[in-house]
Amino acid sequence: MAIFGGKSRSLIKKLEDGKFSGSDELAQLIEKFQQIEVSNEDLLSLVVNREKLIRDAAASRLVEAQDRKALPLLIGALEGKPPAIQRFLASVIARFPGPQVLSAVMPLIENDDHGVRRAGVEVLCSLPLDKTISQLRKLAVHMDPGVRLRVSQQLLSSGEAIEDEQTRTLLLRMTKDGDERVRFSVLDALKDRNDQETSKVFIESFRDDESERITNLCHEVISRRSADSSEA
């Protein structure tokens, strides 16, 4: 039976303020918390709590309720939070139904807050690739190199995506990205693909790139492919 009124608010307040003697009392409070009626606002205050068990319990209730009003509240809570809390909130947002999340998350990636942008990308990357590939392609030219890096990693994680001509062309273009991490990420993922397209990219990168680790990688790949061709 649900608990209402003052008892409910008192319990929430104890959890919010960390007023419990230890793990046993916390477990009891969380058990009672599962039985009370709680507003989205109260759940939101608990989902950013410093105590992991409280965060997890609040997150589960937010997701289970599937309340469309909760998702904008979670997204709004991202800004200004410590990175660890932003990552946790992103993981909670990703548990909502995909169509809701996809429409809500894209604006986050244009946010001025660095942490919010990264959280938005992580949410996007948690969704099925076949539902997000067009959005990921667009973000491959994002102004934030961290966004481009995460996007390249997500695209490269799928063999099917790499076989897609449009995506492969985009990834090959990213070997000329202005950020060394992005270039290396793509080249390293493509090092075992022995075809004319990638061979050309490795030769060009070996010749033109100023990064020592990239030129070393390219030299290794070119040498191996040359040796393989000689033995064939």
Short mmCIF file of C-alpha atoms in Angstrom, two decimals, residues 44 47-48 70-94 101 104-109 111 113-123:
data_model
loop_
_atom_site.label_atom_id
_atom_site.label_comp_id
_atom_site.label_asym_id
_atom_site.label_seq_id
_atom_site.Cartn_x
_atom_site.Cartn_y
_atom_site.Cartn_z
CA LEU A 44 14.94 14.00 -9.87
CA VAL A 47 18.69 10.61 -9.04
CA VAL A 48 21.54 13.11 -8.57
CA ALA A 70 10.32 12.95 -16.69
CA LEU A 71 12.57 12.94 -19.74
CA PRO A 72 12.77 16.75 -20.15
CA LEU A 73 13.45 17.05 -16.42
CA LEU A 74 16.36 14.61 -16.65
CA ILE A 75 17.76 16.40 -19.68
CA GLY A 76 17.45 19.75 -17.93
CA ALA A 77 19.29 18.36 -14.91
CA LEU A 78 22.43 17.62 -16.93
CA GLU A 79 23.68 21.18 -17.06
CA GLY A 80 26.18 22.21 -14.41
CA LYS A 81 26.48 18.77 -12.80
CA PRO A 82 29.81 17.02 -12.10
CA PRO A 83 30.95 14.75 -14.96
CA ALA A 84 30.18 11.55 -13.02
CA ILE A 85 26.59 12.66 -12.41
CA GLN A 86 26.23 13.75 -16.04
CA ARG A 87 27.34 10.30 -17.16
CA PHE A 88 24.87 8.65 -14.78
CA LEU A 89 22.01 10.87 -15.97
CA ALA A 90 22.93 10.03 -19.56
CA SER A 91 22.68 6.32 -18.74
CA VAL A 92 19.21 6.89 -17.25
CA ILE A 93 18.03 8.93 -20.24
CA ALA A 94 19.19 6.15 -22.55
CA VAL A 101 15.20 9.87 -26.55
CA ALA A 104 15.20 14.95 -27.24
CA VAL A 105 18.93 14.26 -27.31
CA MET A 106 20.06 15.94 -30.52
CA PRO A 107 19.73 19.52 -29.17
CA LEU A 108 22.01 18.53 -26.26
CA ILE A 109 24.89 18.00 -28.66
CA ASN A 111 24.79 22.80 -25.92
CA ASP A 113 28.24 23.00 -21.77
CA HIS A 114 31.02 20.56 -22.71
CA GLY A 115 29.71 17.89 -20.33
CA VAL A 116 26.16 18.16 -21.65
CA ARG A 117 27.39 17.72 -25.22
CA ARG A 118 29.37 14.61 -24.30
CA ALA A 119 26.42 13.21 -22.34
CA GLY A 120 24.20 13.75 -25.37
CA VAL A 121 26.62 11.90 -27.62
CA GLU A 122 26.83 8.99 -25.17
CA VAL A 123 23.04 8.71 -25.13
#
